[in-house]
């Protein structure tokens, strides 16, 4: 059933949606995912969420995140900074270079949680403390280490 206006305001205050496109080292589009992210996650957790969305199991590589307010590299002030503290808003874009050796590129655009999934996010958020969820996917996720197979 549809959310009330008050529920929609609360949902929008707590969650952002993002369409994220993954490109490989050659700039080829590999897949895309639509996810919802709780605004209270820190940037380190955001990187883990992006990796999980494309089935990468190793999320402990170096990364560089380009946000509207500047660039952040893993290990600086990333852990305490949350999406809410950075005042990220729908319509803004971000880029993430992940694993400098394999050079994965995540390109994302933030938007409001779509009305069609609002009730599900509302129910899910009330039952769990999960920081994110995927609600749409296009393309098969690539192997995280595709070049290792050539050796």
PDB file of C-alpha atoms in Angstrom:
ATOM      1  CA  UNK A   1       0.000   0.000   0.000  1.00  0.00           C
ATOM      2  CA  UNK A   2       1.272   3.531  -0.697  1.00  0.00           C
ATOM      3  CA  UNK A   3       3.164   5.447   1.950  1.00  0.00           C
ATOM      4  CA  UNK A   4       1.680   8.453   3.679  1.00  0.00           C
ATOM      5  CA  UNK A   5       3.246  11.855   3.070  1.00  0.00           C
ATOM      6  CA  UNK A   6       4.913  11.710   6.500  1.00  0.00           C
ATOM      7  CA  UNK A   7       6.343   8.253   5.777  1.00  0.00           C
ATOM      8  CA  UNK A   8       7.678   9.464   2.414  1.00  0.00           C
ATOM      9  CA  UNK A   9       9.409  12.433   4.081  1.00  0.00           C
ATOM     10  CA  UNK A  10      10.989  10.160   6.693  1.00  0.00           C
ATOM     11  CA  UNK A  11      12.053   7.666   4.032  1.00  0.00           C
ATOM     12  CA  UNK A  12      13.669  10.417   1.941  1.00  0.00           C
ATOM     13  CA  UNK A  13      15.469  11.741   5.012  1.00  0.00           C
ATOM     14  CA  UNK A  14      16.989   8.309   5.729  1.00  0.00           C
ATOM     15  CA  UNK A  15      17.622   6.752   2.302  1.00  0.00           C
ATOM     16  CA  UNK A  16      19.025   7.676  -1.086  1.00  0.00           C
ATOM     17  CA  UNK A  17      18.735   5.624  -4.232  1.00  0.00           C
ATOM     18  CA  UNK A  18      21.519   5.365  -6.781  1.00  0.00           C
ATOM     19  CA  UNK A  19      21.965   3.973 -10.240  1.00  0.00           C
ATOM     20  CA  UNK A  20      25.537   2.739 -10.463  1.00  0.00           C
ATOM     21  CA  UNK A  21      27.297   1.694 -13.652  1.00  0.00           C
ATOM     22  CA  UNK A  22      30.488  -0.380 -13.495  1.00  0.00           C
ATOM     23  CA  UNK A  23      33.188   0.072 -16.147  1.00  0.00           C
ATOM     24  CA  UNK A  24      36.350  -2.010 -16.488  1.00  0.00           C
ATOM     25  CA  UNK A  25      39.949  -0.847 -16.981  1.00  0.00           C
ATOM     26  CA  UNK A  26      39.326  -0.331 -20.712  1.00  0.00           C
ATOM     27  CA  UNK A  27      36.280   1.861 -20.077  1.00  0.00           C
ATOM     28  CA  UNK A  28      33.785  -0.825 -21.173  1.00  0.00           C
ATOM     29  CA  UNK A  29      30.429  -0.820 -19.441  1.00  0.00           C
ATOM     30  CA  UNK A  30      30.087  -4.155 -17.651  1.00  0.00           C
ATOM     31  CA  UNK A  31      26.847  -3.910 -15.662  1.00  0.00           C
ATOM     32  CA  UNK A  32      24.625  -1.535 -13.730  1.00  0.00           C
ATOM     33  CA  UNK A  33      22.723  -1.758 -10.488  1.00  0.00           C
ATOM     34  CA  UNK A  34      20.071   0.287  -8.746  1.00  0.00           C
ATOM     35  CA  UNK A  35      20.438   0.367  -4.995  1.00  0.00           C
ATOM     36  CA  UNK A  36      19.090   2.165  -1.955  1.00  0.00           C
ATOM     37  CA  UNK A  37      21.594   3.340   0.643  1.00  0.00           C
ATOM     38  CA  UNK A  38      20.997   4.540   4.189  1.00  0.00           C
ATOM     39  CA  UNK A  39      22.392   8.071   4.579  1.00  0.00           C
ATOM     40  CA  UNK A  40      24.064   7.126   7.872  1.00  0.00           C
ATOM     41  CA  UNK A  41      26.637   4.816   6.247  1.00  0.00           C
ATOM     42  CA  UNK A  42      30.221   6.030   6.136  1.00  0.00           C
ATOM     43  CA  UNK A  43      32.247   6.145   2.946  1.00  0.00           C
ATOM     44  CA  UNK A  44      34.150   2.944   3.725  1.00  0.00           C
ATOM     45  CA  UNK A  45      30.800   1.163   4.023  1.00  0.00           C
ATOM     46  CA  UNK A  46      29.617   2.800   0.796  1.00  0.00           C
ATOM     47  CA  UNK A  47      32.557   1.188  -1.000  1.00  0.00           C
ATOM     48  CA  UNK A  48      31.603  -2.200   0.494  1.00  0.00           C
ATOM     49  CA  UNK A  49      28.017  -1.649  -0.698  1.00  0.00           C
ATOM     50  CA  UNK A  50      29.166  -0.838  -4.241  1.00  0.00           C
ATOM     51  CA  UNK A  51      31.347  -3.954  -4.285  1.00  0.00           C
ATOM     52  CA  UNK A  52      28.545  -6.168  -2.967  1.00  0.00           C
ATOM     53  CA  UNK A  53      26.171  -4.847  -5.626  1.00  0.00           C
ATOM     54  CA  UNK A  54      28.410  -6.304  -8.341  1.00  0.00           C
ATOM     55  CA  UNK A  55      29.344  -9.449  -6.377  1.00  0.00           C
ATOM     56  CA  UNK A  56      32.918  -8.406  -5.624  1.00  0.00           C
ATOM     57  CA  UNK A  57      33.934 -10.358  -2.539  1.00  0.00           C
ATOM     58  CA  UNK A  58      37.181  -8.525  -1.824  1.00  0.00           C
ATOM     59  CA  UNK A  59      36.383  -4.963  -0.734  1.00  0.00           C
ATOM     60  CA  UNK A  60      39.709  -4.109   0.874  1.00  0.00           C
ATOM     61  CA  UNK A  61      41.454  -2.349  -1.991  1.00  0.00           C
ATOM     62  CA  UNK A  62      42.448   1.274  -2.339  1.00  0.00           C
ATOM     63  CA  UNK A  63      39.796   3.580  -3.710  1.00  0.00           C
ATOM     64  CA  UNK A  64      39.212   7.168  -4.735  1.00  0.00           C
ATOM     65  CA  UNK A  65      35.745   8.675  -4.561  1.00  0.00           C
ATOM     66  CA  UNK A  66      34.934  11.860  -6.453  1.00  0.00           C
ATOM     67  CA  UNK A  67      31.955  13.604  -4.863  1.00  0.00           C
ATOM     68  CA  UNK A  68      30.340  16.977  -5.570  1.00  0.00           C
ATOM     69  CA  UNK A  69      32.323  18.504  -2.681  1.00  0.00           C
ATOM     70  CA  UNK A  70      35.704  17.048  -3.624  1.00  0.00           C
ATOM     71  CA  UNK A  71      37.709  13.850  -3.787  1.00  0.00           C
ATOM     72  CA  UNK A  72      38.255  11.384  -0.962  1.00  0.00           C
ATOM     73  CA  UNK A  73      40.728   8.523  -0.908  1.00  0.00           C
ATOM     74  CA  UNK A  74      40.288   5.459   1.277  1.00  0.00           C
ATOM     75  CA  UNK A  75      42.017   5.979   4.603  1.00  0.00           C
ATOM     76  CA  UNK A  76      41.682   9.774   4.884  1.00  0.00           C
ATOM     77  CA  UNK A  77      38.558  11.024   6.637  1.00  0.00           C
ATOM     78  CA  UNK A  78      36.430   8.366   4.959  1.00  0.00           C
ATOM     79  CA  UNK A  79      35.454   6.259   7.946  1.00  0.00           C
ATOM     80  CA  UNK A  80      33.661   8.911  10.043  1.00  0.00           C
ATOM     81  CA  UNK A  81      32.159  10.834   7.115  1.00  0.00           C
ATOM     82  CA  UNK A  82      28.595   9.739   6.349  1.00  0.00           C
ATOM     83  CA  UNK A  83      26.489  10.472   3.307  1.00  0.00           C
ATOM     84  CA  UNK A  84      24.280  12.616   5.532  1.00  0.00           C
ATOM     85  CA  UNK A  85      27.247  14.624   6.847  1.00  0.00           C
ATOM     86  CA  UNK A  86      28.366  15.251   3.272  1.00  0.00           C
ATOM     87  CA  UNK A  87      24.848  16.523   2.467  1.00  0.00           C
ATOM     88  CA  UNK A  88      24.570  14.418  -0.673  1.00  0.00           C
ATOM     89  CA  UNK A  89      21.316  14.980  -2.517  1.00  0.00           C
ATOM     90  CA  UNK A  90      19.277  13.476  -5.339  1.00  0.00           C
ATOM     91  CA  UNK A  91      20.594  14.506  -8.740  1.00  0.00           C
ATOM     92  CA  UNK A  92      24.230  14.564  -7.685  1.00  0.00           C
ATOM     93  CA  UNK A  93      26.777  12.286  -9.317  1.00  0.00           C
ATOM     94  CA  UNK A  94      29.757  10.417  -7.937  1.00  0.00           C
ATOM     95  CA  UNK A  95      32.628   8.433  -9.406  1.00  0.00           C
ATOM     96  CA  UNK A  96      34.674   5.793  -7.664  1.00  0.00           C
ATOM     97  CA  UNK A  97      37.953   4.342  -8.872  1.00  0.00           C
ATOM     98  CA  UNK A  98      38.313   1.023  -7.088  1.00  0.00           C
ATOM     99  CA  UNK A  99      41.295  -1.355  -6.909  1.00  0.00           C
ATOM    100  CA  UNK A 100      43.947   0.710  -8.643  1.00  0.00           C
ATOM    101  CA  UNK A 101      45.551  -2.452 -10.086  1.00  0.00           C
ATOM    102  CA  UNK A 102      42.417  -3.672 -11.881  1.00  0.00           C
ATOM    103  CA  UNK A 103      41.050  -0.118 -12.163  1.00  0.00           C
ATOM    104  CA  UNK A 104      37.311  -0.642 -11.794  1.00  0.00           C
ATOM    105  CA  UNK A 105      35.227   2.508 -12.257  1.00  0.00           C
ATOM    106  CA  UNK A 106      31.846   2.964 -10.581  1.00  0.00           C
ATOM    107  CA  UNK A 107      29.812   5.879 -11.943  1.00  0.00           C
ATOM    108  CA  UNK A 108      26.693   6.748  -9.983  1.00  0.00           C
ATOM    109  CA  UNK A 109      23.868   9.201  -9.806  1.00  0.00           C
ATOM    110  CA  UNK A 110      21.816   9.705  -6.674  1.00  0.00           C
ATOM    111  CA  UNK A 111      18.052  10.027  -6.754  1.00  0.00           C
ATOM    112  CA  UNK A 112      15.079   9.740  -4.439  1.00  0.00           C
ATOM    113  CA  UNK A 113      13.789   6.314  -3.536  1.00  0.00           C
ATOM    114  CA  UNK A 114      11.330   5.446  -6.338  1.00  0.00           C
ATOM    115  CA  UNK A 115       7.679   5.381  -5.271  1.00  0.00           C
ATOM    116  CA  UNK A 116       7.295   1.826  -6.591  1.00  0.00           C
ATOM    117  CA  UNK A 117       9.774   0.469  -4.025  1.00  0.00           C
ATOM    118  CA  UNK A 118       9.118   2.960  -1.225  1.00  0.00           C
ATOM    119  CA  UNK A 119       6.785   0.635   0.730  1.00  0.00           C
ATOM    120  CA  UNK A 120       9.288  -2.237   0.532  1.00  0.00           C
ATOM    121  CA  UNK A 121      12.164  -0.032   1.718  1.00  0.00           C
ATOM    122  CA  UNK A 122       9.934   1.326   4.486  1.00  0.00           C
ATOM    123  CA  UNK A 123       9.074  -2.182   5.699  1.00  0.00           C
ATOM    124  CA  UNK A 124      12.644  -3.440   5.312  1.00  0.00           C
ATOM    125  CA  UNK A 125      14.114  -0.482   7.196  1.00  0.00           C
ATOM    126  CA  UNK A 126      11.732  -1.083  10.089  1.00  0.00           C
ATOM    127  CA  UNK A 127      12.716  -4.763  10.380  1.00  0.00           C
ATOM    128  CA  UNK A 128      16.478  -4.709   9.880  1.00  0.00           C
ATOM    129  CA  UNK A 129      19.513  -2.518  10.236  1.00  0.00           C
ATOM    130  CA  UNK A 130      20.756  -3.356   6.741  1.00  0.00           C
ATOM    131  CA  UNK A 131      22.489  -0.286   5.303  1.00  0.00           C
ATOM    132  CA  UNK A 132      21.563  -0.936   1.666  1.00  0.00           C
ATOM    133  CA  UNK A 133      19.543  -3.053  -0.736  1.00  0.00           C
ATOM    134  CA  UNK A 134      19.599  -3.696  -4.466  1.00  0.00           C
ATOM    135  CA  UNK A 135      16.322  -3.385  -6.352  1.00  0.00           C
ATOM    136  CA  UNK A 136      17.285  -3.671 -10.020  1.00  0.00           C
ATOM    137  CA  UNK A 137      20.148  -5.079 -12.058  1.00  0.00           C
ATOM    138  CA  UNK A 138      21.236  -5.027 -15.698  1.00  0.00           C
ATOM    139  CA  UNK A 139      24.012  -7.189 -17.060  1.00  0.00           C
ATOM    140  CA  UNK A 140      25.996  -9.991 -15.537  1.00  0.00           C
ATOM    141  CA  UNK A 141      28.506  -8.891 -12.925  1.00  0.00           C
ATOM    142  CA  UNK A 142      32.084  -9.466 -14.113  1.00  0.00           C
ATOM    143  CA  UNK A 143      34.703 -11.499 -12.293  1.00  0.00           C
ATOM    144  CA  UNK A 144      36.491  -9.260  -9.822  1.00  0.00           C
ATOM    145  CA  UNK A 145      39.915 -10.451 -11.004  1.00  0.00           C
ATOM    146  CA  UNK A 146      39.488 -11.122 -14.732  1.00  0.00           C
ATOM    147  CA  UNK A 147      43.144 -10.657 -15.626  1.00  0.00           C
ATOM    148  CA  UNK A 148      44.274 -13.297 -13.101  1.00  0.00           C
ATOM    149  CA  UNK A 149      42.743 -15.984 -15.309  1.00  0.00           C
ATOM    150  CA  UNK A 150      45.176 -15.169 -18.141  1.00  0.00           C
ATOM    151  CA  UNK A 151      48.259 -16.131 -16.141  1.00  0.00           C
TER     152      UNK A 151
END
